[in-house]
Short mmCIF file of N, CA and C in Angstrom, two decimals:
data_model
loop_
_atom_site.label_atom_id
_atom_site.label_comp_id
_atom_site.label_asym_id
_atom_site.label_seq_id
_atom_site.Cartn_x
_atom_site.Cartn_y
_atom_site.Cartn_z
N UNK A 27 40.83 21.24 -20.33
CA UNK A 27 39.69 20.77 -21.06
C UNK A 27 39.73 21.42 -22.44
N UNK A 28 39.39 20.58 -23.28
CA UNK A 28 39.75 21.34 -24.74
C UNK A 28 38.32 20.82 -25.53
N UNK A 29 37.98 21.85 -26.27
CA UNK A 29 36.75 21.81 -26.54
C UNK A 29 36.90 23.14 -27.89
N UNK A 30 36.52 22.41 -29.19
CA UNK A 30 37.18 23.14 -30.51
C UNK A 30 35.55 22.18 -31.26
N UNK A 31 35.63 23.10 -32.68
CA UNK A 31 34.61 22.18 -33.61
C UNK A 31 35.92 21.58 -34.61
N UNK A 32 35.09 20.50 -34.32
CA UNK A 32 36.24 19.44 -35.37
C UNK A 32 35.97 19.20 -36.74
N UNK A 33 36.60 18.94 -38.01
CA UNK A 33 36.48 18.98 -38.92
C UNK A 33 36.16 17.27 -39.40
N UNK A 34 35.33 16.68 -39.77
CA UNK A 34 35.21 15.46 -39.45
C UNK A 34 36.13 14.89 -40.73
N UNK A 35 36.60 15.92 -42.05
CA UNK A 35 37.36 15.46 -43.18
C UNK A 35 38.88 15.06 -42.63
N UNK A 36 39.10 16.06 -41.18
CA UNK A 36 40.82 15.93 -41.36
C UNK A 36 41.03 14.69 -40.70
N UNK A 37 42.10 14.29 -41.29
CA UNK A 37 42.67 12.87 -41.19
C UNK A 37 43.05 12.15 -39.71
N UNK A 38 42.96 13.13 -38.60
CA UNK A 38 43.34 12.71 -37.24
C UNK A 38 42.19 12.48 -36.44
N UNK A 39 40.96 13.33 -37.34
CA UNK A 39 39.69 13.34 -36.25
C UNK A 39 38.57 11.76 -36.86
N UNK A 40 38.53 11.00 -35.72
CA UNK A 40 37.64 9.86 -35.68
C UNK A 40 36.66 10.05 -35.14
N UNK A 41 35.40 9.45 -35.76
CA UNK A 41 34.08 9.16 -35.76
C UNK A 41 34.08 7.83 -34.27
N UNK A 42 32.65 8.29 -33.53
CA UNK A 42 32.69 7.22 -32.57
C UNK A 42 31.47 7.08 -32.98
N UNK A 43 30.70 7.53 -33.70
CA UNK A 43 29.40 7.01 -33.87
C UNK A 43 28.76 5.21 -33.82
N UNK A 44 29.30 4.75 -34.28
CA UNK A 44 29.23 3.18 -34.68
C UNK A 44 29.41 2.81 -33.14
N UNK A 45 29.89 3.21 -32.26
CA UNK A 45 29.91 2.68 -30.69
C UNK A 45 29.01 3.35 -30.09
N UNK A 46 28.19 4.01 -30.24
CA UNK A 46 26.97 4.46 -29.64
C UNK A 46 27.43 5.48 -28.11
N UNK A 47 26.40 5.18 -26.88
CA UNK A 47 26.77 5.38 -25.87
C UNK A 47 27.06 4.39 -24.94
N UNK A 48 27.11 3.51 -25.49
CA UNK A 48 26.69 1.76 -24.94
C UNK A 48 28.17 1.38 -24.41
N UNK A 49 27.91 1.93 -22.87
CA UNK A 49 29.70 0.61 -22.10
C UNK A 49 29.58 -0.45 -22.49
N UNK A 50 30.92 -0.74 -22.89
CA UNK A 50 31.50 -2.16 -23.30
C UNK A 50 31.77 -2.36 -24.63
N UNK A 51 30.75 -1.74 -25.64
CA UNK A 51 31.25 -1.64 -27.19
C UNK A 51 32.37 -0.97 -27.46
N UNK A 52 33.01 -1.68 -28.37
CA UNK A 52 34.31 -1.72 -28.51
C UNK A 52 34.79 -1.70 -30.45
N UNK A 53 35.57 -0.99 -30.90
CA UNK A 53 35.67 -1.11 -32.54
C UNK A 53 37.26 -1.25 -32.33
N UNK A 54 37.92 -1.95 -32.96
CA UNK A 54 39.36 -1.74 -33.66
C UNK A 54 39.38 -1.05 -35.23
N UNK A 55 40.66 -0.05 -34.98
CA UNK A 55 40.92 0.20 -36.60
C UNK A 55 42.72 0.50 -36.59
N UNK A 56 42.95 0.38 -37.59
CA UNK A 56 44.58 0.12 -38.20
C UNK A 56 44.53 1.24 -39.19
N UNK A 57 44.31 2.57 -39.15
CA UNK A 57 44.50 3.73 -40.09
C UNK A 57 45.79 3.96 -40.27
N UNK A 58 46.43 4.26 -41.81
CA UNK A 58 48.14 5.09 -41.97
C UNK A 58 47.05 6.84 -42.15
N UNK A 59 48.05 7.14 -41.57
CA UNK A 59 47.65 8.85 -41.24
C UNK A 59 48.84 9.66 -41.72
N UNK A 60 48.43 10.81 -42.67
CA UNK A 60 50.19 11.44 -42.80
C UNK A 60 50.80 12.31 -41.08
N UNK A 61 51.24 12.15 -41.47
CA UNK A 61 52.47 12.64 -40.14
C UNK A 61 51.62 14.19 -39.98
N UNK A 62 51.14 14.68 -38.96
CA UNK A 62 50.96 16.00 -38.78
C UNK A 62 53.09 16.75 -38.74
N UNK A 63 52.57 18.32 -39.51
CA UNK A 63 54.05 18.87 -39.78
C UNK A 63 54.59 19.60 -37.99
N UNK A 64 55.47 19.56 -37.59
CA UNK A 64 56.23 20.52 -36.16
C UNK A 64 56.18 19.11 -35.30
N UNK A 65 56.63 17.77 -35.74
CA UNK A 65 56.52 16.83 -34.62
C UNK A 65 57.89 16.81 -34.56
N UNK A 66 58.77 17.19 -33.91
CA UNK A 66 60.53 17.25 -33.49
C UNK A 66 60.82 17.88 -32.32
N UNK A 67 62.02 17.06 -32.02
CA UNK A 67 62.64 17.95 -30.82
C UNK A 67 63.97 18.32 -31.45
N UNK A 68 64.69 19.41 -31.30
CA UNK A 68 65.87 19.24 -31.21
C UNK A 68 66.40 18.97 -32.86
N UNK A 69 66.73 17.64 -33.33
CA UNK A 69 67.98 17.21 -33.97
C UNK A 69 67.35 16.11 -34.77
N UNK A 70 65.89 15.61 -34.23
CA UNK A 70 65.34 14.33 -35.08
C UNK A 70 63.63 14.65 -34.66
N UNK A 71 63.16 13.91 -35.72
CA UNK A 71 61.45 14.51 -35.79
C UNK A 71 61.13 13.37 -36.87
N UNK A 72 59.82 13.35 -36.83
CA UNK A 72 58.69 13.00 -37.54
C UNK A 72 58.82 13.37 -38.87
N UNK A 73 59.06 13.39 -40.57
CA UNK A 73 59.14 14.17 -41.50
C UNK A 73 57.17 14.44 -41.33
N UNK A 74 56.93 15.45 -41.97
CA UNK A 74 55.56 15.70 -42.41
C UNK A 74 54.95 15.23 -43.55
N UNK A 75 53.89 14.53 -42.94
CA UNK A 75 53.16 14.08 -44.17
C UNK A 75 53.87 12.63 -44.51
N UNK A 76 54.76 11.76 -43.40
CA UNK A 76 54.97 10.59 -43.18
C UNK A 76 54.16 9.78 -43.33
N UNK A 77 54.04 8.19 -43.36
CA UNK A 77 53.16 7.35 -43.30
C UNK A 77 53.05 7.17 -41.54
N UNK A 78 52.23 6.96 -41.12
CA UNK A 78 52.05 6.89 -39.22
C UNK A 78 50.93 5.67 -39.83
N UNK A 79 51.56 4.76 -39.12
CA UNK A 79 50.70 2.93 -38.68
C UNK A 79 50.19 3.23 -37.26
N UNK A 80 48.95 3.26 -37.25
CA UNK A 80 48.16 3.31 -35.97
C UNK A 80 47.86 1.79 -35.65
N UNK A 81 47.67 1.68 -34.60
CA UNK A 81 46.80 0.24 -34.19
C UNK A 81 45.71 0.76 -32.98
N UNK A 82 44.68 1.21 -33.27
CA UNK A 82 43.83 1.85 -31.99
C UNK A 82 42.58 0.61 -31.83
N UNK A 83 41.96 0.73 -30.19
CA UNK A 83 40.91 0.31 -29.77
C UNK A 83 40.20 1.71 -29.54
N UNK A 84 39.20 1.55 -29.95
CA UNK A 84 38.07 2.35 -29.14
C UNK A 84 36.98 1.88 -28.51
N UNK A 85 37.09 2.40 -27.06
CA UNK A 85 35.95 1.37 -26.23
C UNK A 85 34.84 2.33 -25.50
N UNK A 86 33.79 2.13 -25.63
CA UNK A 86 33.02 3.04 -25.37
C UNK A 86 32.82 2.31 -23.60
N UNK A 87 32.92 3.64 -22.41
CA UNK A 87 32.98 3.61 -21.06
C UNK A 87 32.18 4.45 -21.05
N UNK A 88 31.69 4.47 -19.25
CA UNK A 88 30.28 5.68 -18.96
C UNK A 88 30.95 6.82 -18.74
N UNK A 89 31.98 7.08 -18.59
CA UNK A 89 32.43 8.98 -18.96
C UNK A 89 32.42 9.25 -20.28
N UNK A 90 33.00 8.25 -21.39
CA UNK A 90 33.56 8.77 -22.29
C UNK A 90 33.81 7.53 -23.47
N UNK A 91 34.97 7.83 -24.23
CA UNK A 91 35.21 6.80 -24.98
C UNK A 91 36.96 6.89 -24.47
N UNK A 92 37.41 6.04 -24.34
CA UNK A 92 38.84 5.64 -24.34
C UNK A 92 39.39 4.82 -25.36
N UNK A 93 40.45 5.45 -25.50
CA UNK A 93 40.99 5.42 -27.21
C UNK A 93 42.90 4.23 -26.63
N UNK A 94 42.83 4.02 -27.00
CA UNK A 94 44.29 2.92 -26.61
C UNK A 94 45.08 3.03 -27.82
N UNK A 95 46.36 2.63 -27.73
CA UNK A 95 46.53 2.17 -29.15
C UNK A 95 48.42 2.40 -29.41
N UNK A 96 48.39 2.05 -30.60
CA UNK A 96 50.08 2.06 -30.73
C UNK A 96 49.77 2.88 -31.77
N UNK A 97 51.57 3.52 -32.25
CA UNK A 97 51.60 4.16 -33.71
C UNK A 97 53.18 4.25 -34.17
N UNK A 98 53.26 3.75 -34.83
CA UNK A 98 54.67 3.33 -35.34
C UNK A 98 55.05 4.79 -36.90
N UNK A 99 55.98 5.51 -36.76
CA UNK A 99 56.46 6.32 -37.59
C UNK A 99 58.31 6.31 -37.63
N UNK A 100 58.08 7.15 -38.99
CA UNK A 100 59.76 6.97 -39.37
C UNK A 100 59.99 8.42 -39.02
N UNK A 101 61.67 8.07 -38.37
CA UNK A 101 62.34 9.18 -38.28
C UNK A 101 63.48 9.92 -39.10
N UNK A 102 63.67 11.30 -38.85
CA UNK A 102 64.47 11.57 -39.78
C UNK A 102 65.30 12.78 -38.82
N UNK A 103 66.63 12.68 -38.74
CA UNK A 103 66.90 13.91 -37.90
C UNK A 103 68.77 13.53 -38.45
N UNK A 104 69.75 14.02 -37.52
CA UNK A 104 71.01 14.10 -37.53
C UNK A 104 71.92 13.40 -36.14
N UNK A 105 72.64 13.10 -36.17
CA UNK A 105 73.81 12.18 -35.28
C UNK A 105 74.18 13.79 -34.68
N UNK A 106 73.13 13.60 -32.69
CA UNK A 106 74.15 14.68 -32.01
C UNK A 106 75.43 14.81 -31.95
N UNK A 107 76.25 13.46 -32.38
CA UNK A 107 77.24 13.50 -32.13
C UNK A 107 78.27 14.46 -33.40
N UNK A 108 78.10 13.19 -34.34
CA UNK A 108 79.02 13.53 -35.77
C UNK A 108 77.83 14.47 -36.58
N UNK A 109 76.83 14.52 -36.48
CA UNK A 109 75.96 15.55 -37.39
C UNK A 109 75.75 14.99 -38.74
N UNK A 110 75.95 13.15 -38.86
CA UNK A 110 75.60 12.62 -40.31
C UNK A 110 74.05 12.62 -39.91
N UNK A 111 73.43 12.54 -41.17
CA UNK A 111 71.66 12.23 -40.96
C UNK A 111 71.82 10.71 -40.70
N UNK A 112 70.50 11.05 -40.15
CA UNK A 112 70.34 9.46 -40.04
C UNK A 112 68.94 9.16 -39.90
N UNK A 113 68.20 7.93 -40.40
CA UNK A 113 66.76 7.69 -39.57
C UNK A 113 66.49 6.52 -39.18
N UNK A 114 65.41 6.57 -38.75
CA UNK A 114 65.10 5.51 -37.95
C UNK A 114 63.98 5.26 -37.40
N UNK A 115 62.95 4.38 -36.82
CA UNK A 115 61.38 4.38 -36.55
C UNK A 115 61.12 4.45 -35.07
N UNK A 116 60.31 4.78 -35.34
CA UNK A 116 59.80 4.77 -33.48
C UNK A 116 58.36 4.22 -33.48
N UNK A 117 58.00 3.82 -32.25
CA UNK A 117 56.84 3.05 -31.72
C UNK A 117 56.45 3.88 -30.47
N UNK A 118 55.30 4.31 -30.73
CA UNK A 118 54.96 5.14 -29.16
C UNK A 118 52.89 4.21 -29.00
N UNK A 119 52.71 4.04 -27.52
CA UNK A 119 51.96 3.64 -27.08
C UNK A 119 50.98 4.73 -26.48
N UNK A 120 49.28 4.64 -26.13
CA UNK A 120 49.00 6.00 -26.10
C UNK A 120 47.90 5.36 -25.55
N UNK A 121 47.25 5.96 -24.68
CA UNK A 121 45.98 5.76 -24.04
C UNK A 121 45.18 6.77 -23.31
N UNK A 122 43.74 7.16 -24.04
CA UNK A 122 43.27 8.74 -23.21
C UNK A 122 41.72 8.15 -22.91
N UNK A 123 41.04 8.99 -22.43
CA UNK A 123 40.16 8.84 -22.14
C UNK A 123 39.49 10.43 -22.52
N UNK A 124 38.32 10.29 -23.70
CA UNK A 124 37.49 11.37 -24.18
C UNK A 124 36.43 11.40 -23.90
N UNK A 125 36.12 12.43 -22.57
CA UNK A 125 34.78 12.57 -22.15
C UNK A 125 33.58 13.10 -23.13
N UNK A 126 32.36 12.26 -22.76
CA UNK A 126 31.36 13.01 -23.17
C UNK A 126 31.02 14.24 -22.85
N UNK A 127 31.45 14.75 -21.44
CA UNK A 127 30.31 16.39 -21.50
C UNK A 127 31.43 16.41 -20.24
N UNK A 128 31.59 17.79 -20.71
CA UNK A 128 32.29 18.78 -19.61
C UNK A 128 32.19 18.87 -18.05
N UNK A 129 30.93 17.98 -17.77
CA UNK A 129 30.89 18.00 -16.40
C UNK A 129 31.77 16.92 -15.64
N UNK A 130 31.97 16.03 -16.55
CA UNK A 130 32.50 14.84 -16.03
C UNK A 130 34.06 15.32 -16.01
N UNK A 131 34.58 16.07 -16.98
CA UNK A 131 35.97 16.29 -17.14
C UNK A 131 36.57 17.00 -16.44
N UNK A 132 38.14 16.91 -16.06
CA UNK A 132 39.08 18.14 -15.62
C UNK A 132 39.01 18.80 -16.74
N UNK A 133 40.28 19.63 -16.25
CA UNK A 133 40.61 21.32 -16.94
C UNK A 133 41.76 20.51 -18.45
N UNK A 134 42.27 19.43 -18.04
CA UNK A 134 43.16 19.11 -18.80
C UNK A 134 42.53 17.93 -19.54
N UNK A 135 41.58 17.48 -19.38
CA UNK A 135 41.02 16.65 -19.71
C UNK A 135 40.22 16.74 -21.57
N UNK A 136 39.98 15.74 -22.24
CA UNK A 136 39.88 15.73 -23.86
C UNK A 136 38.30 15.69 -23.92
N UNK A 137 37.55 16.46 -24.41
CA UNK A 137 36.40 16.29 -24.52
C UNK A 137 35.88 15.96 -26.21
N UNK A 138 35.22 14.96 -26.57
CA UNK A 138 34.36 14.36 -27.75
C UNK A 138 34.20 15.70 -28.35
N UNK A 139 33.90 15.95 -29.63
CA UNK A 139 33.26 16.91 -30.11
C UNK A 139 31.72 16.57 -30.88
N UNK A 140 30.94 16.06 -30.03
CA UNK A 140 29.56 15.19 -30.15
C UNK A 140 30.66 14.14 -30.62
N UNK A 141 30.21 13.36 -31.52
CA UNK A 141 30.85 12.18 -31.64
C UNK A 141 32.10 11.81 -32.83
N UNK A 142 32.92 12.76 -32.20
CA UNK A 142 34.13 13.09 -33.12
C UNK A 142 35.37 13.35 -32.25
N UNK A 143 36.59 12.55 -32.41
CA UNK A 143 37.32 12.85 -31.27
C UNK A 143 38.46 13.01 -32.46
N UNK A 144 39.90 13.94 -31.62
CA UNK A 144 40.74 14.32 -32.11
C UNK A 144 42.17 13.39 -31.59
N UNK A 145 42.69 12.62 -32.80
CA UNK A 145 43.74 11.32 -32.20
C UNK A 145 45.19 12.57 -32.40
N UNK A 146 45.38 13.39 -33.06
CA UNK A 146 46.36 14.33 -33.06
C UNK A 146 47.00 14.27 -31.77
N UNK A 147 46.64 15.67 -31.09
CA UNK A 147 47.40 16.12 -29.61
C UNK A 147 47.74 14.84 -29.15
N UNK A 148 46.68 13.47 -28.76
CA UNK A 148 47.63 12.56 -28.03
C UNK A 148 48.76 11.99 -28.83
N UNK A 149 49.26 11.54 -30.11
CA UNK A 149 49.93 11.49 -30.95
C UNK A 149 51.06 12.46 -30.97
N UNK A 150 50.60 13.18 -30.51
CA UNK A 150 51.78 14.58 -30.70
C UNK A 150 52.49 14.33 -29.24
N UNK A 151 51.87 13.92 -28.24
CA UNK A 151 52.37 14.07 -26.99
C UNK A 151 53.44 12.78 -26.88
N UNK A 152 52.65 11.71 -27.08
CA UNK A 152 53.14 10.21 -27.54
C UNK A 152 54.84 10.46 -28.09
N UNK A 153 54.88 10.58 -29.08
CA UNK A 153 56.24 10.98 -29.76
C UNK A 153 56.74 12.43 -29.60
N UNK A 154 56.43 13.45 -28.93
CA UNK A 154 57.12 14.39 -28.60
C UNK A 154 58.24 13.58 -26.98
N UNK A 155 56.95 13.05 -26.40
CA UNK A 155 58.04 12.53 -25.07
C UNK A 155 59.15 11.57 -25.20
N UNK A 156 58.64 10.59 -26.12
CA UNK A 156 59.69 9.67 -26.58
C UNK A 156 60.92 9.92 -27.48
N UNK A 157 60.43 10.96 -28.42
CA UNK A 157 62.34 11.54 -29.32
C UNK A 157 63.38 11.50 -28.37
N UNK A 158 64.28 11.28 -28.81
CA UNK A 158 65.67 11.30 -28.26
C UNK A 158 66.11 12.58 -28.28
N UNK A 159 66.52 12.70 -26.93
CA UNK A 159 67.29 14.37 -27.02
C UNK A 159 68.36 14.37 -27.72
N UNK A 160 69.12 13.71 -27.69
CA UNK A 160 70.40 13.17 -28.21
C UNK A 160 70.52 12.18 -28.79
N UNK A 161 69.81 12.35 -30.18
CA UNK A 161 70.16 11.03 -30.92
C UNK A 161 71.53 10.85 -32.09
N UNK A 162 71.90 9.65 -32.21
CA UNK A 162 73.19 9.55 -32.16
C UNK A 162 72.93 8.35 -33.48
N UNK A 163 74.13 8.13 -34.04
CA UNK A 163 73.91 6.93 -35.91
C UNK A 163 74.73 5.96 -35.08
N UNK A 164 75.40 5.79 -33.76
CA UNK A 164 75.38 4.77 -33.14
C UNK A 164 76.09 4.96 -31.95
N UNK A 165 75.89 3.93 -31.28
CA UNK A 165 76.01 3.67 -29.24
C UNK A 165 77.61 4.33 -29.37
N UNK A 166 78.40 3.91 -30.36
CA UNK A 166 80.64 4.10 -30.20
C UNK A 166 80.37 5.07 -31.24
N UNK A 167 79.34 5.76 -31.93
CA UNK A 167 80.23 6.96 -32.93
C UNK A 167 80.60 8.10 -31.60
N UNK A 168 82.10 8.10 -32.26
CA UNK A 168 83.25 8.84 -31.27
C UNK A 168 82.57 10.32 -31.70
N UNK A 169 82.18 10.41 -32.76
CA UNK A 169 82.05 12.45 -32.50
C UNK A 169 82.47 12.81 -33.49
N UNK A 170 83.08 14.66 -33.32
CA UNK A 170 83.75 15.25 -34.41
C UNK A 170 84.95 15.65 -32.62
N UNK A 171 85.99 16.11 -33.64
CA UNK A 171 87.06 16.40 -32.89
C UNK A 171 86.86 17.74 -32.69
N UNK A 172 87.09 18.06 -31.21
CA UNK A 172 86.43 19.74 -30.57
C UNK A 172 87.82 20.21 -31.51
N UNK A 173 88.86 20.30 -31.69
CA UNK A 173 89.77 21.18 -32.55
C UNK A 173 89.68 21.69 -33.88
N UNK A 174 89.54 20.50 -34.67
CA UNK A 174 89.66 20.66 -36.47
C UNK A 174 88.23 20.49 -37.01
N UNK A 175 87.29 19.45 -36.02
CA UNK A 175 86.14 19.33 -36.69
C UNK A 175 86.29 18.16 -37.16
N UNK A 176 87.22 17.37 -37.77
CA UNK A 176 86.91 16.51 -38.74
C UNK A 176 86.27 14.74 -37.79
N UNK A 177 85.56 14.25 -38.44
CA UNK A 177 84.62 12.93 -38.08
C UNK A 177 85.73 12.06 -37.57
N UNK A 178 85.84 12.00 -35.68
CA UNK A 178 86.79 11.09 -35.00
C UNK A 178 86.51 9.23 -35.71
N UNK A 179 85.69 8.97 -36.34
CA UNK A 179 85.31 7.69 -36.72
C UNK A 179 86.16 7.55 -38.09
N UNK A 180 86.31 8.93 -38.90
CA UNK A 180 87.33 8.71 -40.28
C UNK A 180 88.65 8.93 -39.92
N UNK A 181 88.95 9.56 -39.10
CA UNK A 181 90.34 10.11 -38.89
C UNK A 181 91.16 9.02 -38.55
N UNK A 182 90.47 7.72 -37.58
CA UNK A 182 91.23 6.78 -37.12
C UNK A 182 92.20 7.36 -35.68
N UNK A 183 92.80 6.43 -34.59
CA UNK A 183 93.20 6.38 -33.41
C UNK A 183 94.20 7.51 -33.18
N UNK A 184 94.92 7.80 -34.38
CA UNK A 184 96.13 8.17 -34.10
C UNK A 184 95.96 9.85 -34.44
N UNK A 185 94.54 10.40 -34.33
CA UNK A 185 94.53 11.83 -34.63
C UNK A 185 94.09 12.23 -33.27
N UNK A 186 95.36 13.67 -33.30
CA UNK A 186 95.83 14.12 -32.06
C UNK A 186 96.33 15.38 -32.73
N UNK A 187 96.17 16.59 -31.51
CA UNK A 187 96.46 17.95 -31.94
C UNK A 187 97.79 18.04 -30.93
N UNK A 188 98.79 19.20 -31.07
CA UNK A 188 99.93 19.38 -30.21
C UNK A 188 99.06 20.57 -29.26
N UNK A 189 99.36 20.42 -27.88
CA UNK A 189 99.06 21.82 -27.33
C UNK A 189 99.90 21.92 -26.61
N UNK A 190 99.83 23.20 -26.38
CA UNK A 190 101.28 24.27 -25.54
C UNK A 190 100.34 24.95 -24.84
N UNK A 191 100.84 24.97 -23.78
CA UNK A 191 100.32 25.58 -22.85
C UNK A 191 100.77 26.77 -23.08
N UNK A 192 99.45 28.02 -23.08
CA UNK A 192 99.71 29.37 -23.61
C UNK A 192 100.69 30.09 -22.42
N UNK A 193 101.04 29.73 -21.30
CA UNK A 193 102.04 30.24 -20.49
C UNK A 193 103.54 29.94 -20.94
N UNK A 194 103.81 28.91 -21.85
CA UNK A 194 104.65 28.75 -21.81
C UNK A 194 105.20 28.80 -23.18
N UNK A 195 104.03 29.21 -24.46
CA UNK A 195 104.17 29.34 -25.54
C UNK A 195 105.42 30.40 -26.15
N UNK A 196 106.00 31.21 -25.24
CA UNK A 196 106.87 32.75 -25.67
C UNK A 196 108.47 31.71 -25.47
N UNK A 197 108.50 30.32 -24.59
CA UNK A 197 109.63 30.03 -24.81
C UNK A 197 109.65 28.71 -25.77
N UNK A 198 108.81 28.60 -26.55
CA UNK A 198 108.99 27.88 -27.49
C UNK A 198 110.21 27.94 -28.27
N UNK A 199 110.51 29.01 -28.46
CA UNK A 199 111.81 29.87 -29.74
C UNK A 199 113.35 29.05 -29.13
N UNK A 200 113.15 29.25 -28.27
CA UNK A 200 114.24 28.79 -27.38
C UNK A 200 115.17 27.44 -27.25
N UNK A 201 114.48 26.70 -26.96
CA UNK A 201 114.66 25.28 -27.28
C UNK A 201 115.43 24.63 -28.48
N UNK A 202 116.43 23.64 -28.29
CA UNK A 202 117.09 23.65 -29.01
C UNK A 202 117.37 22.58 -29.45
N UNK A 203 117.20 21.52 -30.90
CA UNK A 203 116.90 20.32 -31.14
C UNK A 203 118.34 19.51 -30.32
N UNK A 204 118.68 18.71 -29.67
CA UNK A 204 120.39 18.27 -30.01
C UNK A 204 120.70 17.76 -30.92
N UNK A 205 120.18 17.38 -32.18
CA UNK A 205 120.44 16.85 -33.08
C UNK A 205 120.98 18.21 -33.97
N UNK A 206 120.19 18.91 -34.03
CA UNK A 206 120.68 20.42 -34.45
C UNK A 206 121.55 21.23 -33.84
N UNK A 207 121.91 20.89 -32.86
CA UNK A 207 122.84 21.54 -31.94
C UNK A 207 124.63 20.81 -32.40
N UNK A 208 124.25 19.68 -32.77
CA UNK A 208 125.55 18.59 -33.03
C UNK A 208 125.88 18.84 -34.29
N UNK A 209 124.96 19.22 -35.20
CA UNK A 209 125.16 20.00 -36.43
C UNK A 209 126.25 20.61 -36.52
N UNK A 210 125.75 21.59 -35.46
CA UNK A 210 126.38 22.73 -35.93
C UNK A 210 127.47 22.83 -35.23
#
């Protein structure tokens, strides 16, 4: 249960006033919100202070108000694979339910702050679950090569390292071309 005084200026916290206490009233709004900053996992994230396209319902129910909604943001992170940047958008879907009064709620549950609710944390949860652990600049980029490093996609088919097996590396010396052998 989370229960904070909300700032009604910052940009994530919405007004339910205009829906009263009245089940069944219902408002749509389409807010761009900047990107709250620490939304990443890993290798790709949210930049801060992004444009975020919301599409929310708010419907006023007898616990609470339930908030629905989509939010479309751009990404910005690096290829797990080859490590070029890369970005790209994401769409995350979100639906909570913000109780009026603490009695009605669990421990984990979002409580109104009188009639001010906070679209953040679910937003944060929304696109924290959905990032890619492993995001990649495409489905066939081959990688970097575990030896030299260099980008298996520039190098082309035919890059290949020699290995010797370190047991057998001391008779390398030994060996003797026949072409060099006829030489001589």
């Amino acid at each position: 249960m989370t229960l904070h005084s909300l700032d009604p200026r910052a940009p994530w916290v919405i007004s339910t006033h205009d829906l009263g206490r009245r089940p069944g009233s219902m408002r749509r709004i389409s807010p761009v919100l900047p990107a709250p900053a620490d939304l990443a996992v890993g290798m790709i994230g949210v930049p801060k202070d992004a444009d975020v396209e919301l599409d929310i319902r708010l419907e006023a129910v007898m616990e609470g108000v339930l908030v629905t909604g989509t939010a479309q943001a751009p990404l910005s992170g690096e290829c797990s694979r080859c490590l070029d940047p890369l970005t790209s958008e994401i769409e995350v879907g979100f639906q909570e339910l913000f109780f009026y009064s603490a009695e009605d709620a669990g421990e984990d549950d979002l409580l109104l702050d009188g009639e001010l609710l906070d679209l953040e944390p679910i937003f944060r949860d929304a696109v924290v679950l959905a990032l890619p652990l492993s995001p990649v600049c495409g489905e066939d980029c081959p990688g970097l090569c575990t030896e030299c490093g260099v980008k298996l996609a520039e190098a082309g088919p035919d890059h290949r390292h020699e290995r010797i097996d370190a047991r057998w590396a001391s008779l390398q010396g030994l060996v003797v071309d026949k072409k060099d052998d006829q030489e001589g």
